[in-house]
PDB file of C-alpha atoms in Angstrom:
ATOM      1  CA  MET A  58     -46.742  30.316 -29.859  1.00  0.00           C
ATOM      2  CA  GLY A  59     -43.947  31.787 -27.720  1.00  0.00           C
ATOM      3  CA  GLY A  60     -41.191  33.784 -28.948  1.00  0.00           C
ATOM      4  CA  ASP A  61     -38.288  32.846 -31.294  1.00  0.00           C
ATOM      5  CA  PRO A  62     -36.351  29.819 -30.047  1.00  0.00           C
ATOM      6  CA  THR A  63     -33.109  30.807 -31.571  1.00  0.00           C
ATOM      7  CA  PRO A  64     -30.661  33.186 -29.573  1.00  0.00           C
ATOM      8  CA  PRO A  65     -29.940  36.558 -30.875  1.00  0.00           C
ATOM      9  CA  ILE A  66     -26.979  36.598 -33.048  1.00  0.00           C
ATOM     10  CA  ASP A  67     -24.883  38.951 -30.491  1.00  0.00           C
ATOM     11  CA  TYR A  68     -25.432  36.235 -27.795  1.00  0.00           C
ATOM     12  CA  VAL A  69     -24.283  33.443 -29.937  1.00  0.00           C
ATOM     13  CA  GLU A  70     -21.276  35.589 -30.959  1.00  0.00           C
ATOM     14  CA  GLU A  71     -20.419  36.259 -27.487  1.00  0.00           C
ATOM     15  CA  VAL A  72     -20.640  32.656 -26.516  1.00  0.00           C
ATOM     16  CA  VAL A  73     -18.482  31.572 -29.499  1.00  0.00           C
ATOM     17  CA  GLU A  74     -15.835  34.247 -28.571  1.00  0.00           C
ATOM     18  CA  MET A  75     -15.890  33.442 -24.985  1.00  0.00           C
ATOM     19  CA  GLU A  76     -14.942  29.609 -26.024  1.00  0.00           C
ATOM     20  CA  LEU A  77     -12.355  30.589 -28.216  1.00  0.00           C
ATOM     21  CA  ARG A  78     -10.701  32.857 -25.632  1.00  0.00           C
ATOM     22  CA  MET A  79     -10.833  29.999 -23.157  1.00  0.00           C
ATOM     23  CA  MET A  80      -9.235  27.523 -25.783  1.00  0.00           C
ATOM     24  CA  LEU A  81      -6.601  30.311 -26.613  1.00  0.00           C
ATOM     25  CA  ASN A  82      -5.691  30.403 -22.919  1.00  0.00           C
ATOM     26  CA  GLN A  83      -5.745  26.724 -22.410  1.00  0.00           C
ATOM     27  CA  ARG A  84      -3.337  26.501 -25.510  1.00  0.00           C
ATOM     28  CA  THR A  85      -1.192  29.324 -23.926  1.00  0.00           C
ATOM     29  CA  LYS A  86      -0.769  27.603 -20.673  1.00  0.00           C
ATOM     30  CA  PHE A  87       0.221  24.233 -22.366  1.00  0.00           C
ATOM     31  CA  HIS A  88       2.812  26.043 -24.690  1.00  0.00           C
ATOM     32  CA  SER A  89       4.339  27.924 -21.716  1.00  0.00           C
ATOM     33  CA  LEU A  90       4.541  24.524 -19.657  1.00  0.00           C
ATOM     34  CA  PHE A  91       5.888  22.772 -22.733  1.00  0.00           C
ATOM     35  CA  LEU A  92       8.650  25.325 -23.490  1.00  0.00           C
ATOM     36  CA  GLU A  93       9.744  25.395 -19.717  1.00  0.00           C
ATOM     37  CA  LYS A  94      10.167  21.552 -19.583  1.00  0.00           C
ATOM     38  CA  TYR A  95      11.565  20.747 -23.022  1.00  0.00           C
ATOM     39  CA  VAL A  96      13.387  23.994 -24.344  1.00  0.00           C
ATOM     40  CA  PRO A  97      16.571  24.929 -22.511  1.00  0.00           C
ATOM     41  CA  PRO A  98      16.412  28.320 -20.883  1.00  0.00           C
ATOM     42  CA  THR A  99      19.373  29.496 -22.950  1.00  0.00           C
ATOM     43  CA  LEU A 100      17.770  28.826 -26.184  1.00  0.00           C
ATOM     44  CA  ARG A 101      14.502  30.464 -24.999  1.00  0.00           C
ATOM     45  CA  ASP A 102      16.363  33.424 -24.037  1.00  0.00           C
ATOM     46  CA  ARG A 103      18.233  33.655 -27.101  1.00  0.00           C
ATOM     47  CA  LYS A 104      15.041  33.472 -29.141  1.00  0.00           C
ATOM     48  CA  LYS A 105      13.109  35.992 -26.925  1.00  0.00           C
ATOM     49  CA  ASP A 106      15.947  38.317 -27.512  1.00  0.00           C
ATOM     50  CA  GLU A 107      15.834  37.747 -31.161  1.00  0.00           C
ATOM     51  CA  PHE A 108      12.137  38.166 -31.283  1.00  0.00           C
ATOM     52  CA  MET A 109      12.384  41.607 -29.345  1.00  0.00           C
ATOM     53  CA  ALA A 110      15.193  42.892 -31.757  1.00  0.00           C
ATOM     54  CA  LEU A 111      13.423  41.877 -34.810  1.00  0.00           C
ATOM     55  CA  GLU A 112      13.023  44.622 -37.360  1.00  0.00           C
ATOM     56  CA  GLN A 113      11.435  44.636 -40.801  1.00  0.00           C
ATOM     57  CA  GLU A 114      14.134  46.712 -42.517  1.00  0.00           C
ATOM     58  CA  ASN A 115      14.239  45.430 -46.125  1.00  0.00           C
ATOM     59  CA  MET A 116      12.371  42.286 -45.680  1.00  0.00           C
ATOM     60  CA  ILE A 117       9.341  41.807 -47.542  1.00  0.00           C
ATOM     61  CA  VAL A 118       6.229  41.493 -45.584  1.00  0.00           C
ATOM     62  CA  SER A 119       5.672  37.863 -45.880  1.00  0.00           C
ATOM     63  CA  THR A 120       9.179  36.895 -44.683  1.00  0.00           C
ATOM     64  CA  TYR A 121       8.856  39.261 -41.709  1.00  0.00           C
ATOM     65  CA  GLU A 122       5.700  37.973 -40.901  1.00  0.00           C
ATOM     66  CA  ALA A 123       6.986  34.343 -40.918  1.00  0.00           C
ATOM     67  CA  LYS A 124       9.898  35.455 -38.898  1.00  0.00           C
ATOM     68  CA  LEU A 125       7.722  37.172 -36.391  1.00  0.00           C
ATOM     69  CA  HIS A 126       5.284  34.180 -36.195  1.00  0.00           C
ATOM     70  CA  THR A 127       8.270  31.741 -35.625  1.00  0.00           C
ATOM     71  CA  LEU A 128      10.026  33.645 -32.851  1.00  0.00           C
ATOM     72  CA  SER A 129       6.596  34.553 -31.208  1.00  0.00           C
ATOM     73  CA  ARG A 130       6.665  31.074 -29.728  1.00  0.00           C
ATOM     74  CA  TYR A 131       9.430  32.023 -27.080  1.00  0.00           C
ATOM     75  CA  PRO A 132       8.517  35.097 -25.416  1.00  0.00           C
ATOM     76  CA  THR A 133       5.522  33.536 -23.356  1.00  0.00           C
ATOM     77  CA  GLN A 134       6.892  35.442 -20.271  1.00  0.00           C
ATOM     78  CA  LEU A 135       6.823  38.674 -21.614  1.00  0.00           C
ATOM     79  CA  VAL A 136       3.232  39.065 -22.226  1.00  0.00           C
ATOM     80  CA  SER A 137       0.089  37.492 -20.748  1.00  0.00           C
ATOM     81  CA  SER A 138      -2.328  37.472 -23.780  1.00  0.00           C
ATOM     82  CA  GLU A 139      -2.255  37.702 -27.435  1.00  0.00           C
ATOM     83  CA  ASP A 140      -3.857  41.120 -27.365  1.00  0.00           C
ATOM     84  CA  GLN A 141      -1.148  42.222 -24.832  1.00  0.00           C
ATOM     85  CA  LEU A 142       1.613  41.012 -27.431  1.00  0.00           C
ATOM     86  CA  ILE A 143       0.020  42.980 -30.232  1.00  0.00           C
ATOM     87  CA  ARG A 144      -0.159  45.933 -28.080  1.00  0.00           C
ATOM     88  CA  GLN A 145       3.477  45.615 -26.876  1.00  0.00           C
ATOM     89  CA  ARG A 146       5.016  44.778 -30.321  1.00  0.00           C
ATOM     90  CA  PHE A 147       3.104  47.181 -32.334  1.00  0.00           C
ATOM     91  CA  GLY A 148       2.224  50.099 -29.885  1.00  0.00           C
ATOM     92  CA  PHE A 149      -1.315  49.848 -30.342  1.00  0.00           C
TER      93      PHE A 149
END
């Protein structure tokens, strides 16, 4: 009687993706506010410059990835989203 009570998988995936994006957005806002309040601007600027100048050179991938991840916490004002960060950093 009636149709299938479960929503199509595409709908579920859309809802999950939307919720994840909202959570990421809230986390990003919190992170930005936290940095502004508790990390001195000179340190943020220095780490931001370090992030922008980071090159893999002769580092193994895992070391480069770890440094990139650590430094990526600081340049929150450079980009507005994780997607934009990836595009800017890697030219996608």
